[in-house]
mmCIF file of C-alpha atoms in Angstrom:
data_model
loop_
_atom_site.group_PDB
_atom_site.id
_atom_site.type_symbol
_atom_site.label_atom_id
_atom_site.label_comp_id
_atom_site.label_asym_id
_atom_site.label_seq_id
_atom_site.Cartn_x
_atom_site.Cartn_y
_atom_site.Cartn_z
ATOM 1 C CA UNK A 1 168.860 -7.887 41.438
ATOM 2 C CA UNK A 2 170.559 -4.801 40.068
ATOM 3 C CA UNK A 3 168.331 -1.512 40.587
ATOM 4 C CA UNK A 4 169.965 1.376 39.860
ATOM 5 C CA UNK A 5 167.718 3.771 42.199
ATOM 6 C CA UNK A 6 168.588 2.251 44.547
ATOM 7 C CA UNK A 7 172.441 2.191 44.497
ATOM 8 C CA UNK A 8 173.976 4.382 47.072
ATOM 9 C CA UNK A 9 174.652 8.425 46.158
ATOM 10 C CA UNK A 10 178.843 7.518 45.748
ATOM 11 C CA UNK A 11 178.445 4.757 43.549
ATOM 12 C CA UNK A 12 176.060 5.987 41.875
ATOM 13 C CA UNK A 13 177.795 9.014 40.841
ATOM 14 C CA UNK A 14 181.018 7.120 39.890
ATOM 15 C CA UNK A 15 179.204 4.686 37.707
ATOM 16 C CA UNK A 16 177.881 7.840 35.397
ATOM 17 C CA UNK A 17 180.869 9.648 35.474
ATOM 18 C CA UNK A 18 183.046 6.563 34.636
ATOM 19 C CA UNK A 19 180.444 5.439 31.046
ATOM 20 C CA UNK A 20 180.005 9.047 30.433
ATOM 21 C CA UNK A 21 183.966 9.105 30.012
ATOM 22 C CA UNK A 22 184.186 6.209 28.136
ATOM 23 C CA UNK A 23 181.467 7.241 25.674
ATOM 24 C CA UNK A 24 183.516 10.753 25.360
ATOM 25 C CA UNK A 25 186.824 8.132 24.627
ATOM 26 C CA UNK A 26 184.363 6.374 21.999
ATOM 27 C CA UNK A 27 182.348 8.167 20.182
ATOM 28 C CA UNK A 28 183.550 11.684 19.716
ATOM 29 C CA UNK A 29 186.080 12.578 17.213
ATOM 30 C CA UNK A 30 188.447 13.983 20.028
ATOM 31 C CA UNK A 31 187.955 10.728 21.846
ATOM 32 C CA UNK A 32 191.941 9.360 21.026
ATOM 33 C CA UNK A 33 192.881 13.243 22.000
ATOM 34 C CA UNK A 34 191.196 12.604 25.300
ATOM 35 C CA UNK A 35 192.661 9.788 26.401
ATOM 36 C CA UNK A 36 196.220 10.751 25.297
ATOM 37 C CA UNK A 37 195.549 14.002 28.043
ATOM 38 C CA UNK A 38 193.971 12.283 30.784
ATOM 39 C CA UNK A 39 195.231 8.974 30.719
ATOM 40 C CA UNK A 40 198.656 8.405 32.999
ATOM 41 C CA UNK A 41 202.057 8.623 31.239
ATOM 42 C CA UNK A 42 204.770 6.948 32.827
ATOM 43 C CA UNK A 43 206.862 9.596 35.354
ATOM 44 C CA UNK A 44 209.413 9.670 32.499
ATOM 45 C CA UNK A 45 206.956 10.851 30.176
ATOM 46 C CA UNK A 46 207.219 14.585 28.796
ATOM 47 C CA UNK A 47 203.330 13.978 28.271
ATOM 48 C CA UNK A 48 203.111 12.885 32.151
ATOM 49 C CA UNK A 49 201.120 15.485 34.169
ATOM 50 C CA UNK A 50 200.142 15.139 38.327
ATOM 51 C CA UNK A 51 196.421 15.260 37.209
ATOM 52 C CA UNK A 52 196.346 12.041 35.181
ATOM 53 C CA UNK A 53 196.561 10.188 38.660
ATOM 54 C CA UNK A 54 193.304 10.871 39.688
ATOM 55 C CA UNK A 55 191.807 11.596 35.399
ATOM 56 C CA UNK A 56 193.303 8.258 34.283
ATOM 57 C CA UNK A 57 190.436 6.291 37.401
ATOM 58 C CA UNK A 58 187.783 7.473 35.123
ATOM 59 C CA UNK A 59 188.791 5.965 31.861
ATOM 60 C CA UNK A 60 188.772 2.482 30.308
ATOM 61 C CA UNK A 61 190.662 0.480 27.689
ATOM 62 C CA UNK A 62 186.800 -1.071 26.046
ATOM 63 C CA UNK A 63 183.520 -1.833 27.084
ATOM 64 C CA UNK A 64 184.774 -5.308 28.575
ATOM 65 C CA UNK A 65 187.422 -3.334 30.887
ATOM 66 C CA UNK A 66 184.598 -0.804 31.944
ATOM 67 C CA UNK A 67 181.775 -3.441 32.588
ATOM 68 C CA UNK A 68 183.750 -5.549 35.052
ATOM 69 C CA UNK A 69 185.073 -2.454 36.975
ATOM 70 C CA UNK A 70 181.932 -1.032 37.236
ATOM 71 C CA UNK A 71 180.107 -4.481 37.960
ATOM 72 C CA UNK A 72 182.667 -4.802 40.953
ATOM 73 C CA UNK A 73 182.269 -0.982 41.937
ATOM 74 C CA UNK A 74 178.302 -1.655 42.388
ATOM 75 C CA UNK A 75 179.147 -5.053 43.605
ATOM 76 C CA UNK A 76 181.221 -4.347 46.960
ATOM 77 C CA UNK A 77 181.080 0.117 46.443
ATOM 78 C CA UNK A 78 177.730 -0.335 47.415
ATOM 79 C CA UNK A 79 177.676 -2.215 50.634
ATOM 80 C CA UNK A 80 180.624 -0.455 52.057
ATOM 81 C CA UNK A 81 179.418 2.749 51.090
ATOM 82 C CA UNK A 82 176.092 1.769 53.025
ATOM 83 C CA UNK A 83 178.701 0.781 55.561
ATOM 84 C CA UNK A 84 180.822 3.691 56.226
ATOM 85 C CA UNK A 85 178.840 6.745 54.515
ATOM 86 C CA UNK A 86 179.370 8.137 50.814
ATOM 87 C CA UNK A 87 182.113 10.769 52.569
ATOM 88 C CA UNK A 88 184.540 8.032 53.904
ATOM 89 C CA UNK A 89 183.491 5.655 50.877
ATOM 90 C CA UNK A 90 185.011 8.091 48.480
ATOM 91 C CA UNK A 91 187.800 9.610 50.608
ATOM 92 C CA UNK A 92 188.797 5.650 50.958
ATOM 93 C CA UNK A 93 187.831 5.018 46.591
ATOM 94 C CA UNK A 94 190.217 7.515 45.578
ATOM 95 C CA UNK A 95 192.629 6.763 48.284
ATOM 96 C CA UNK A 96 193.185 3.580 46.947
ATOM 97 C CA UNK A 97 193.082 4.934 43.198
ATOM 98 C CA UNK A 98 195.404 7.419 43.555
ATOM 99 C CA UNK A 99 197.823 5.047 45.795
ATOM 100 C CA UNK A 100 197.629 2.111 42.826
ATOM 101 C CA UNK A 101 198.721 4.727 40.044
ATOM 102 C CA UNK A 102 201.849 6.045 41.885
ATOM 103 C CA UNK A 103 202.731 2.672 43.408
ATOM 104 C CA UNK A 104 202.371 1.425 39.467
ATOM 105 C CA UNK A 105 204.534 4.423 38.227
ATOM 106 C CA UNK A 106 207.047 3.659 40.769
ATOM 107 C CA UNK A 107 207.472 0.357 39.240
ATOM 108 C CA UNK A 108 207.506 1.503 36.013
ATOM 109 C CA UNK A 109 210.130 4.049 36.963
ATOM 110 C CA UNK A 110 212.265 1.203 38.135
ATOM 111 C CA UNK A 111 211.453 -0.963 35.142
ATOM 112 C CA UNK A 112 212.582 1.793 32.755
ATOM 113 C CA UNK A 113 216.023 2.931 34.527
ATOM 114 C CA UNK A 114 217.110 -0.650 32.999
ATOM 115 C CA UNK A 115 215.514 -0.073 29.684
ATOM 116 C CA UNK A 116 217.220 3.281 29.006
ATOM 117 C CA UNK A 117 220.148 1.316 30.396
ATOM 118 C CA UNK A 118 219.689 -1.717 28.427
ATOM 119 C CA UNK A 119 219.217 1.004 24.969
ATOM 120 C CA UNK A 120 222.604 2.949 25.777
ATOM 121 C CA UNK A 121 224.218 0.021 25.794
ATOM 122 C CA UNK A 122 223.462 -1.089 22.596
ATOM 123 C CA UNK A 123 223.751 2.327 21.397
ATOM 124 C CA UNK A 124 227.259 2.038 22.239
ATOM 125 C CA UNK A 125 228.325 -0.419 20.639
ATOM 126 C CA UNK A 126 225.016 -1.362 17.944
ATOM 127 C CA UNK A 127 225.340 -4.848 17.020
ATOM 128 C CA UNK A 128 222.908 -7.396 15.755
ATOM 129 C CA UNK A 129 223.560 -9.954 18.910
ATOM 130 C CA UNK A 130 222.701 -6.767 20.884
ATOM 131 C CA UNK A 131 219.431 -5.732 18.831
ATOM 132 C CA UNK A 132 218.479 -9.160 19.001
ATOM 133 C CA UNK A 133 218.588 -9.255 23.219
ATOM 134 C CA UNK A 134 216.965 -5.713 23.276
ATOM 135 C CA UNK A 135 214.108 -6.158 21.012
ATOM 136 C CA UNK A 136 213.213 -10.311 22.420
ATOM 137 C CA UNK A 137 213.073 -8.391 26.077
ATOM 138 C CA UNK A 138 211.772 -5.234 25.296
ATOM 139 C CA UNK A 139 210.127 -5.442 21.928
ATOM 140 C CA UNK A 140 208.762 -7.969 19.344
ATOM 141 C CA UNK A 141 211.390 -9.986 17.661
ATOM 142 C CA UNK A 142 209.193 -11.481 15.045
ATOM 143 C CA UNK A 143 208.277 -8.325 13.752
ATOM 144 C CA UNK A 144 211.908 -7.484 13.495
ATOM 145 C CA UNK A 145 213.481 -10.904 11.814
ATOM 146 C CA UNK A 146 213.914 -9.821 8.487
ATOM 147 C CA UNK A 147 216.100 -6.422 9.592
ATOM 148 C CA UNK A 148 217.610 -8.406 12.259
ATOM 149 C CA UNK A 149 218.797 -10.934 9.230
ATOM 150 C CA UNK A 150 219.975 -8.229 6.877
ATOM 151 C CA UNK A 151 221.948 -6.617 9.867
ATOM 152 C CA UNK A 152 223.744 -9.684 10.623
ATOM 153 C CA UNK A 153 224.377 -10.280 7.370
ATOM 154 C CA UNK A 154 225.989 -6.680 7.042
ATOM 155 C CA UNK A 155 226.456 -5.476 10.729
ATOM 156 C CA UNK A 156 228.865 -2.581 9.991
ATOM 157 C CA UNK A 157 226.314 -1.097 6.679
ATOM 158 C CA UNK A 158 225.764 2.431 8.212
ATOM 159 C CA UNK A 159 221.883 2.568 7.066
ATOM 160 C CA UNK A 160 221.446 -0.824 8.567
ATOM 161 C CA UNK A 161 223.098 0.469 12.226
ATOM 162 C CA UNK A 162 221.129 3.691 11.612
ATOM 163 C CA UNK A 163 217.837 1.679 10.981
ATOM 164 C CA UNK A 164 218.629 -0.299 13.562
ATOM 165 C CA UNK A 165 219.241 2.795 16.040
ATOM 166 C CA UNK A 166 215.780 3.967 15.380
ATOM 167 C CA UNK A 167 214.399 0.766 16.273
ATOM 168 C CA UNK A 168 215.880 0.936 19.942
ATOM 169 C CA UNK A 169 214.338 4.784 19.738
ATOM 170 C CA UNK A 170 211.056 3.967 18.704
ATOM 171 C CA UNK A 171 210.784 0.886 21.289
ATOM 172 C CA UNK A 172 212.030 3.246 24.041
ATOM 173 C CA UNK A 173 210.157 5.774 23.224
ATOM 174 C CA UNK A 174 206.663 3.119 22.802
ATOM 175 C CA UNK A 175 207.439 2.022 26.397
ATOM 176 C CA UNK A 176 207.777 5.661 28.048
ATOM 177 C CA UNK A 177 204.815 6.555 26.510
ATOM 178 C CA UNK A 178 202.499 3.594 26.949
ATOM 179 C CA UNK A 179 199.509 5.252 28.932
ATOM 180 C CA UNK A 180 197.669 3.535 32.218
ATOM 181 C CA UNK A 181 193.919 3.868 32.572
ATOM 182 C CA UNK A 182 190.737 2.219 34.193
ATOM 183 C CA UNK A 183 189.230 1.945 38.086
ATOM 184 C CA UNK A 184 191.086 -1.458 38.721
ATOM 185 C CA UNK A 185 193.117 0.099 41.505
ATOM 186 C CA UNK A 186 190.505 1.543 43.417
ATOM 187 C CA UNK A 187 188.104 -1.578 42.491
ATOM 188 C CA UNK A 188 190.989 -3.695 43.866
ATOM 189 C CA UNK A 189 190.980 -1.367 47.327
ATOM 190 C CA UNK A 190 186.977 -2.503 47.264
ATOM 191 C CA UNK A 191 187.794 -5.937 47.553
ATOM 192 C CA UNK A 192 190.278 -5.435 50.217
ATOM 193 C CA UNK A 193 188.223 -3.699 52.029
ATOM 194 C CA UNK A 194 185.216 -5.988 51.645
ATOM 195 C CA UNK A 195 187.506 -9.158 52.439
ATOM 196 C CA UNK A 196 188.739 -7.223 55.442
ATOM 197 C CA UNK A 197 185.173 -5.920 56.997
ATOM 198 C CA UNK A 198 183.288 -9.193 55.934
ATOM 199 C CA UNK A 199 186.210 -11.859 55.943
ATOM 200 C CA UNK A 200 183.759 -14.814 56.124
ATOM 201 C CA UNK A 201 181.369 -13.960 53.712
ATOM 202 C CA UNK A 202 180.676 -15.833 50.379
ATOM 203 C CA UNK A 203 182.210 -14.602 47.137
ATOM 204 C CA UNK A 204 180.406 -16.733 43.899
ATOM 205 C CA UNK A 205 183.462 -17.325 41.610
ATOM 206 C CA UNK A 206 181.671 -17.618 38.035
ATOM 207 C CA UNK A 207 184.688 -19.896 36.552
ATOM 208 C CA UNK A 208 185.134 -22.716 37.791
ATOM 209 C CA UNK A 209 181.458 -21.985 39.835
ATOM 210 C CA UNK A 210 182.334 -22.571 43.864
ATOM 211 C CA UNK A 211 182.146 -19.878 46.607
ATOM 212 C CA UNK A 212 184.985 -19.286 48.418
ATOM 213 C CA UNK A 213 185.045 -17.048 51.580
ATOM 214 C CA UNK A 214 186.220 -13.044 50.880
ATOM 215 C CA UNK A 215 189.255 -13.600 53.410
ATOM 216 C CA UNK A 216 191.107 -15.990 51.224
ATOM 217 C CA UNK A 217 189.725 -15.013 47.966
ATOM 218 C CA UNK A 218 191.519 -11.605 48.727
ATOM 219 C CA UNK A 219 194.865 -13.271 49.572
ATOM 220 C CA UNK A 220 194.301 -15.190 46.604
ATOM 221 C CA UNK A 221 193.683 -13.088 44.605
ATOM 222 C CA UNK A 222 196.428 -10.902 45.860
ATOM 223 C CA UNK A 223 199.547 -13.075 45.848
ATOM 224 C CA UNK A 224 198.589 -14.112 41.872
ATOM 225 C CA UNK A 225 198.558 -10.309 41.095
ATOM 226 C CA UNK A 226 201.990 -9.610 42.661
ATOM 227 C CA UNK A 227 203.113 -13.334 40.704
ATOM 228 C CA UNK A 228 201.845 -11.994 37.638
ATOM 229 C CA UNK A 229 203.426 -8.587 38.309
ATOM 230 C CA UNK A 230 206.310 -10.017 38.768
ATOM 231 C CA UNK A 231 206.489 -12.476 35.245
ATOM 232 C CA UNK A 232 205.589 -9.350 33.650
ATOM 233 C CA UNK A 233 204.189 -10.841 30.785
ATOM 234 C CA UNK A 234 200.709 -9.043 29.918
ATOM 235 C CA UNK A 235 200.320 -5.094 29.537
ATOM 236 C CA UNK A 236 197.797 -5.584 32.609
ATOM 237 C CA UNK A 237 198.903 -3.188 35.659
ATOM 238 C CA UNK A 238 199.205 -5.704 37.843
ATOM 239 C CA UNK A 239 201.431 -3.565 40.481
ATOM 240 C CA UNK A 240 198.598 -0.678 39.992
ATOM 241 C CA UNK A 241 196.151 -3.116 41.455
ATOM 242 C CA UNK A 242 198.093 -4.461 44.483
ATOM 243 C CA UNK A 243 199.032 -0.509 45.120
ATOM 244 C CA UNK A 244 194.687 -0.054 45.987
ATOM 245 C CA UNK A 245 195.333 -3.358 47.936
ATOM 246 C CA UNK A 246 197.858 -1.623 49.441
ATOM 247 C CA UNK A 247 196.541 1.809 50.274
ATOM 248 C CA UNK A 248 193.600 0.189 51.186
ATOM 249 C CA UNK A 249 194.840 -1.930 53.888
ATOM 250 C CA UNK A 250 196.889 0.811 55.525
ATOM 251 C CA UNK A 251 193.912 3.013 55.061
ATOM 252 C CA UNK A 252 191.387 0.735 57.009
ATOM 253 C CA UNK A 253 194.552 -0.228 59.639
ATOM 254 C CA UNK A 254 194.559 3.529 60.473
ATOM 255 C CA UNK A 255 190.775 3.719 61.161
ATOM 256 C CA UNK A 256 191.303 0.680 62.893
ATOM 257 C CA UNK A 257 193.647 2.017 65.141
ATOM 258 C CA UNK A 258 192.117 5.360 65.152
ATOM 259 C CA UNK A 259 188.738 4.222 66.341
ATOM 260 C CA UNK A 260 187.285 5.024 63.276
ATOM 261 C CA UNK A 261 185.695 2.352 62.031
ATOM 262 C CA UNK A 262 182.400 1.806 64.509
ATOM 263 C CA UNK A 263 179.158 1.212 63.055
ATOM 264 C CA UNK A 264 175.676 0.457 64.978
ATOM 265 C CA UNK A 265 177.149 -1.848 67.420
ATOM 266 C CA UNK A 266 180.022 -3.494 65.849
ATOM 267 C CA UNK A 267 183.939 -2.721 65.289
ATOM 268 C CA UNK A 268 185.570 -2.983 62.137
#
């Protein structure tokens, strides 16, 4: 049973720091300001600053994206911080963190070199065909059939190719500006780290309700992260969470190999 006294010092901490945030996002009027300053902007960004990598941990999307990372931050934070220590609990918390939002940047990096490629190219030569391909793989065609209709019926009307410009700009401009936020990469590290040090413990899956051991529950739940990273069909950072995966692993591989990771009477 949950009891908050007695979660360790680290999580502890990070739990009231992370709702304190999100009530500052909610409910005062600066909230939106807040999260347009501390959340991560793509590298590409003008509104990108170094700081948001570690700022953007702290904040969260809604109440459902905040509950679930902090349920899995008590959930596994707590026994490996009783594990290792709040010092190396945190050092390895915003390891992972800060290793999930530049491994999810880098991606995003790569993503938009072919979406600024993708826009000069239709700004080159602006035809409906060409709005049509930009706008079904970067943007919302249904939002854009009527224009898309007129423009084909008119393609060389200058207000039509101008209107049509400024919908390339305005999608561009939507993508290298879409902010990142939320504890999901570190959270992710957690589980790593937890299927690593306790590989054949139970995990309780909720839906469909079986308990599957933490070893292959991690891979599990890695590989569908990197296959839904890779369809790229949700604005979830998938990459960002496979990045604490990352970190984490190389992290605790280090320790490993380092000595670092002795407890009572046991090696990790």
């Amino acid at each position: 049973m949950f009891n908050f006294n007695q979660t360790p010092a680290g999580v502890k901490n990070l739990l009231i720091i992370n709702v304190l945030v999100f009530m500052a996002q909610s409910l005062l009027p600066i909230g939106d300001k807040i999260t347009e300053m501390f959340a991560m902007h793509p590298f590409a960004s003008s509104q990108f600053s170094v700081v948001q990598v570690v700022t953007s941990m702290f904040m969260h999307a809604d109440i459902s994206h905040l509950f679930f990372n902090m349920f899995a931050l008590w959930m596994f934070g707590s026994i490996l911080e009783q594990e290792w220590g709040v010092k190396r609990f945190l050092l390895y918390y915003f390891v992972c963190g800060i290793g999930a939002g530049l491994l999810h940047n880098v991606v995003l990096t790569w993503e938009h070199q072919s979406l600024l490629a993708a826009a000069d190219s239709f700004f080159a030569n602006p035809t409906n065909v060409g709005l049509i391909d930009f706008i079904s793989q970067y943007g919302n065609v249904s939002a854009n059939e009527v224009f898309t209709s007129a423009f084909l019926q008119a393609p060389d009307s200058y207000p039509l190719v101008d209107e049509a410009t400024q919908i390339v700009r305005g999608i561009v401009d939507a993508r290298l500006n879409t902010v990142t936020l939320g504890a999901s990469g570190a959270v992710f590290g957690l589980l790593l780290a937890y299927g690593m040090l306790y590989p054949n413990n139970y995990i309780m899956l909720m839906i469909p309700p079986v308990s599957i051991k933490a070893k292959y529950f991690v891979i599990g739940y890695g590989v569908l992260e990197l296959l839904l990273g890779i369809a790229s069909f949700d604005n979830v950072a998938h990459f960002a969470h496979l990045g604490g995966m990352l970190f984490g692993a190389i992290l605790i591989i280090w320790w490993r190999k380092r000595g670092l990771l002795y407890r009572h009477d046991r090696w990790y």
